[in-house]
Amino acid sequence: MKRRTLSAAAAFTATAALLLTACGSGDDNGKTADKIAGADQGTEKPTKSAEPSGAPAEDRPDGVDVSLPKDMNLVFDWEKPKNENEAAAMDDAANYLRAIYRGVDKRTTEDAALIAYSTGDGLKYAKTQIGARLEGDWTATGTRRHYQATTRSASNGNSVEVAFCVDSSKFYSKEVKTGKVLKGTPSITDFDYFKIIMVKLPTGEGLWQASKVYVEAKAAKCQ
């Protein structure tokens, strides 16, 4: 898919007016413990995508770096849908998550990747997640797995819901100063169900941004 270079400033200017809804908080070890924000999700049941395969290679559009350190492994165990818009939205939902953890690694909420792949309350959510780890002086290490993905498009073709499970049972907080890895007892708190609403950036060919984030914590259906 053809992707056009996008500067951070251009992304911010083009999306400043898109204000939507999200919420989030972190637990004592810096893991996400978010609640679903109240908003209309629609009544149409998402269409299940193909069975997941191995994690795809990182998608790095020109001009936007979403690289992560080797010990911070985000695995996307899913296949792209056939619909071109939904496939692009799914790619950039993954890039949005990479951008969050890139911010954690770089110790900043102002990384260019974060501004490129999020807008409105999608950006607020990301900054909240990064900020919680900055405040706790944590980074992250291990493997965070994303799977059982589904997508569905809005009738206007300008937004796509990307929903998926997350397994953080092997993804840990790590103290920045000491390097100590904080491991808890495995439990249902390691499993979350995400819905990310991706919107097409009008001035960026093929680029989608996270505008809303809904998280169901302790998601038994993801075990």
mmCIF file of C-alpha atoms in Angstrom, residues 31-219:
data_model
loop_
_atom_site.group_PDB
_atom_site.id
_atom_site.type_symbol
_atom_site.label_atom_id
_atom_site.label_comp_id
_atom_site.label_asym_id
_atom_site.label_seq_id
_atom_site.Cartn_x
_atom_site.Cartn_y
_atom_site.Cartn_z
ATOM 1 C CA LYS A 31 0.158 -2.196 33.835
ATOM 2 C CA THR A 32 -2.936 -0.865 32.136
ATOM 3 C CA ALA A 33 -6.188 -1.284 34.103
ATOM 4 C CA ASP A 34 -8.595 0.665 31.954
ATOM 5 C CA LYS A 35 -12.379 0.807 31.902
ATOM 6 C CA ILE A 36 -14.519 1.057 28.784
ATOM 7 C CA ALA A 37 -15.478 4.656 28.117
ATOM 8 C CA GLY A 38 -19.193 5.219 27.581
ATOM 9 C CA ALA A 39 -19.956 5.954 23.952
ATOM 10 C CA ASP A 40 -22.080 4.596 21.119
ATOM 11 C CA GLN A 41 -20.331 1.554 19.667
ATOM 12 C CA GLY A 42 -23.033 0.748 17.120
ATOM 13 C CA THR A 43 -25.077 -2.438 16.979
ATOM 14 C CA GLU A 44 -23.563 -4.192 13.991
ATOM 15 C CA LYS A 45 -21.510 -7.212 15.006
ATOM 16 C CA PRO A 46 -17.891 -6.964 13.814
ATOM 17 C CA THR A 47 -16.872 -9.425 11.130
ATOM 18 C CA LYS A 48 -14.266 -11.867 12.399
ATOM 19 C CA SER A 49 -10.993 -11.703 10.500
ATOM 20 C CA ALA A 50 -9.044 -14.729 9.369
ATOM 21 C CA GLU A 51 -7.379 -16.955 11.925
ATOM 22 C CA PRO A 52 -4.169 -15.329 13.209
ATOM 23 C CA SER A 53 -0.757 -16.391 11.990
ATOM 24 C CA GLY A 54 2.724 -15.322 13.016
ATOM 25 C CA ALA A 55 3.351 -11.708 14.001
ATOM 26 C CA PRO A 56 3.918 -9.452 10.971
ATOM 27 C CA ALA A 57 7.026 -7.349 10.485
ATOM 28 C CA GLU A 58 6.821 -3.776 11.787
ATOM 29 C CA ASP A 59 5.174 -1.364 9.389
ATOM 30 C CA ARG A 60 7.326 1.739 9.121
ATOM 31 C CA PRO A 61 5.947 4.394 6.760
ATOM 32 C CA ASP A 62 8.507 6.892 5.470
ATOM 33 C CA GLY A 63 9.215 9.600 7.984
ATOM 34 C CA VAL A 64 7.667 7.895 11.035
ATOM 35 C CA ASP A 65 9.880 5.753 13.276
ATOM 36 C CA VAL A 66 7.976 3.181 15.361
ATOM 37 C CA SER A 67 10.991 1.056 16.285
ATOM 38 C CA LEU A 68 11.265 -0.401 19.790
ATOM 39 C CA PRO A 69 14.135 -1.863 21.823
ATOM 40 C CA LYS A 70 14.736 -5.598 21.446
ATOM 41 C CA ASP A 71 13.469 -6.416 24.941
ATOM 42 C CA MET A 72 10.120 -4.673 24.313
ATOM 43 C CA ASN A 73 8.315 -7.075 21.987
ATOM 44 C CA LEU A 74 4.809 -6.287 20.731
ATOM 45 C CA VAL A 75 3.465 -9.323 18.862
ATOM 46 C CA PHE A 76 0.484 -8.879 16.525
ATOM 47 C CA ASP A 77 -0.795 -12.388 16.006
ATOM 48 C CA TRP A 78 -3.399 -11.605 13.378
ATOM 49 C CA GLU A 79 -3.967 -11.535 9.625
ATOM 50 C CA LYS A 80 -5.053 -8.485 7.679
ATOM 51 C CA PRO A 81 -8.635 -8.342 6.415
ATOM 52 C CA LYS A 82 -9.226 -8.274 2.661
ATOM 53 C CA ASN A 83 -10.827 -4.833 2.775
ATOM 54 C CA GLU A 84 -8.093 -2.313 1.935
ATOM 55 C CA ASN A 85 -9.227 0.370 4.379
ATOM 56 C CA GLU A 86 -9.637 -2.122 7.219
ATOM 57 C CA ALA A 87 -6.197 -3.591 6.524
ATOM 58 C CA ALA A 88 -4.610 -0.119 6.595
ATOM 59 C CA ALA A 89 -6.490 0.787 9.790
ATOM 60 C CA MET A 90 -5.328 -2.459 11.427
ATOM 61 C CA ASP A 91 -1.716 -1.741 10.457
ATOM 62 C CA ASP A 92 -1.891 1.712 11.981
ATOM 63 C CA ALA A 93 -3.666 0.491 15.123
ATOM 64 C CA ALA A 94 -0.567 -1.661 15.636
ATOM 65 C CA ASN A 95 1.645 1.356 14.922
ATOM 66 C CA TYR A 96 -0.353 3.366 17.475
ATOM 67 C CA LEU A 97 0.433 0.796 20.148
ATOM 68 C CA ARG A 98 4.078 0.744 19.108
ATOM 69 C CA ALA A 99 4.104 4.542 19.347
ATOM 70 C CA ILE A 100 2.828 4.371 22.940
ATOM 71 C CA TYR A 101 5.606 2.031 24.012
ATOM 72 C CA ARG A 102 8.151 3.982 22.004
ATOM 73 C CA GLY A 103 7.124 6.955 24.137
ATOM 74 C CA VAL A 104 7.597 4.838 27.257
ATOM 75 C CA ASP A 105 11.070 3.834 26.069
ATOM 76 C CA LYS A 106 12.063 7.363 25.026
ATOM 77 C CA ARG A 107 10.522 8.831 28.228
ATOM 78 C CA THR A 108 8.352 11.342 26.360
ATOM 79 C CA THR A 109 4.726 12.020 25.450
ATOM 80 C CA GLU A 110 5.764 14.138 22.467
ATOM 81 C CA ASP A 111 7.314 11.567 20.128
ATOM 82 C CA ALA A 112 6.532 12.145 16.430
ATOM 83 C CA ALA A 113 5.091 8.626 16.035
ATOM 84 C CA LEU A 114 2.494 9.293 18.729
ATOM 85 C CA ILE A 115 1.298 12.455 17.002
ATOM 86 C CA ALA A 116 1.282 10.723 13.612
ATOM 87 C CA TYR A 117 -0.853 7.759 14.716
ATOM 88 C CA SER A 118 -3.302 9.319 17.185
ATOM 89 C CA THR A 119 -5.692 12.232 17.518
ATOM 90 C CA GLY A 120 -8.141 13.726 20.010
ATOM 91 C CA ASP A 121 -8.758 11.407 22.925
ATOM 92 C CA GLY A 122 -6.745 8.663 21.251
ATOM 93 C CA LEU A 123 -3.784 10.953 21.831
ATOM 94 C CA LYS A 124 -4.971 11.776 25.362
ATOM 95 C CA TYR A 125 -5.253 8.068 26.176
ATOM 96 C CA ALA A 126 -1.735 7.409 24.896
ATOM 97 C CA LYS A 127 -0.276 10.284 26.890
ATOM 98 C CA THR A 128 -2.051 9.028 30.019
ATOM 99 C CA GLN A 129 -0.550 5.572 29.595
ATOM 100 C CA ILE A 130 2.936 6.926 28.968
ATOM 101 C CA GLY A 131 2.592 9.466 31.774
ATOM 102 C CA ALA A 132 1.715 6.763 34.320
ATOM 103 C CA ARG A 133 4.952 4.945 33.535
ATOM 104 C CA LEU A 134 6.980 8.145 33.578
ATOM 105 C CA GLU A 135 5.530 9.057 36.967
ATOM 106 C CA GLY A 136 6.291 5.593 38.345
ATOM 107 C CA ASP A 137 9.751 5.675 36.746
ATOM 108 C CA TRP A 138 8.993 2.438 34.884
ATOM 109 C CA THR A 139 9.686 1.239 31.398
ATOM 110 C CA ALA A 140 8.494 -2.106 29.996
ATOM 111 C CA THR A 141 10.066 -5.402 28.992
ATOM 112 C CA GLY A 142 8.908 -8.757 27.681
ATOM 113 C CA THR A 143 6.264 -9.803 25.144
ATOM 114 C CA ARG A 144 2.786 -8.297 24.789
ATOM 115 C CA ARG A 145 0.588 -10.391 22.494
ATOM 116 C CA HIS A 146 -2.352 -9.038 20.463
ATOM 117 C CA TYR A 147 -4.727 -11.565 18.902
ATOM 118 C CA GLN A 148 -8.318 -12.506 17.932
ATOM 119 C CA ALA A 149 -8.616 -9.305 15.924
ATOM 120 C CA THR A 150 -11.793 -8.189 14.176
ATOM 121 C CA THR A 151 -12.542 -5.115 12.081
ATOM 122 C CA ARG A 152 -15.657 -3.285 10.951
ATOM 123 C CA SER A 153 -16.064 -0.157 8.865
ATOM 124 C CA ALA A 154 -18.385 2.798 9.295
ATOM 125 C CA SER A 155 -20.805 3.373 6.436
ATOM 126 C CA ASN A 156 -18.945 6.505 5.335
ATOM 127 C CA GLY A 157 -15.683 4.577 4.976
ATOM 128 C CA ASN A 158 -13.763 7.117 7.043
ATOM 129 C CA SER A 159 -13.521 5.148 10.300
ATOM 130 C CA VAL A 160 -12.779 1.549 11.218
ATOM 131 C CA GLU A 161 -13.145 -0.236 14.543
ATOM 132 C CA VAL A 162 -10.227 -2.550 15.269
ATOM 133 C CA ALA A 163 -10.982 -4.899 18.188
ATOM 134 C CA PHE A 164 -8.619 -7.449 19.696
ATOM 135 C CA CYS A 165 -7.462 -9.278 22.810
ATOM 136 C CA VAL A 166 -4.250 -8.502 24.668
ATOM 137 C CA ASP A 167 -2.203 -10.932 26.754
ATOM 138 C CA SER A 168 0.283 -9.115 29.016
ATOM 139 C CA SER A 169 1.169 -12.136 31.147
ATOM 140 C CA LYS A 170 4.758 -12.027 29.836
ATOM 141 C CA PHE A 171 5.005 -8.247 29.609
ATOM 142 C CA TYR A 172 6.381 -6.552 32.704
ATOM 143 C CA SER A 173 7.169 -3.165 34.148
ATOM 144 C CA LYS A 174 10.838 -2.485 34.786
ATOM 145 C CA GLU A 175 12.312 0.117 37.097
ATOM 146 C CA VAL A 176 14.341 2.592 35.059
ATOM 147 C CA LYS A 177 16.897 3.355 37.773
ATOM 148 C CA THR A 178 17.570 -0.166 39.027
ATOM 149 C CA GLY A 179 16.608 -2.325 36.040
ATOM 150 C CA LYS A 180 14.501 -4.494 38.358
ATOM 151 C CA VAL A 181 11.728 -6.343 36.522
ATOM 152 C CA LEU A 182 8.403 -6.283 38.395
ATOM 153 C CA LYS A 183 6.661 -9.633 37.974
ATOM 154 C CA GLY A 184 3.293 -10.345 39.557
ATOM 155 C CA THR A 185 1.318 -13.556 39.907
ATOM 156 C CA PRO A 186 -0.341 -14.513 36.582
ATOM 157 C CA SER A 187 -4.095 -13.846 36.680
ATOM 158 C CA ILE A 188 -7.060 -12.614 34.691
ATOM 159 C CA THR A 189 -5.732 -9.070 35.139
ATOM 160 C CA ASP A 190 -3.203 -9.944 32.415
ATOM 161 C CA PHE A 191 -5.971 -10.095 29.798
ATOM 162 C CA ASP A 192 -7.721 -7.095 28.233
ATOM 163 C CA TYR A 193 -10.072 -6.564 25.302
ATOM 164 C CA PHE A 194 -9.456 -3.446 23.218
ATOM 165 C CA LYS A 195 -11.559 -1.549 20.711
ATOM 166 C CA ILE A 196 -9.728 1.214 18.881
ATOM 167 C CA ILE A 197 -11.595 3.533 16.525
ATOM 168 C CA MET A 198 -9.272 4.461 13.669
ATOM 169 C CA VAL A 199 -10.050 7.487 11.480
ATOM 170 C CA LYS A 200 -8.588 8.251 8.080
ATOM 171 C CA LEU A 201 -6.328 11.296 8.002
ATOM 172 C CA PRO A 202 -7.722 13.517 5.198
ATOM 173 C CA THR A 203 -4.312 14.911 4.181
ATOM 174 C CA GLY A 204 -2.259 11.759 4.603
ATOM 175 C CA GLU A 205 -2.658 9.088 1.942
ATOM 176 C CA GLY A 206 -3.316 5.690 3.507
ATOM 177 C CA LEU A 207 -2.661 6.851 7.071
ATOM 178 C CA TRP A 208 -5.116 6.187 9.916
ATOM 179 C CA GLN A 209 -5.149 7.566 13.464
ATOM 180 C CA ALA A 210 -6.517 6.227 16.731
ATOM 181 C CA SER A 211 -9.329 8.529 17.855
ATOM 182 C CA LYS A 212 -11.072 6.479 20.561
ATOM 183 C CA VAL A 213 -9.815 3.705 22.819
ATOM 184 C CA TYR A 214 -12.081 1.381 24.816
ATOM 185 C CA VAL A 215 -10.554 -1.201 27.141
ATOM 186 C CA GLU A 216 -12.355 -4.011 28.931
ATOM 187 C CA ALA A 217 -10.060 -5.077 31.762
ATOM 188 C CA LYS A 218 -9.968 -8.601 33.163
ATOM 189 C CA ALA A 219 -11.427 -9.960 29.923
#
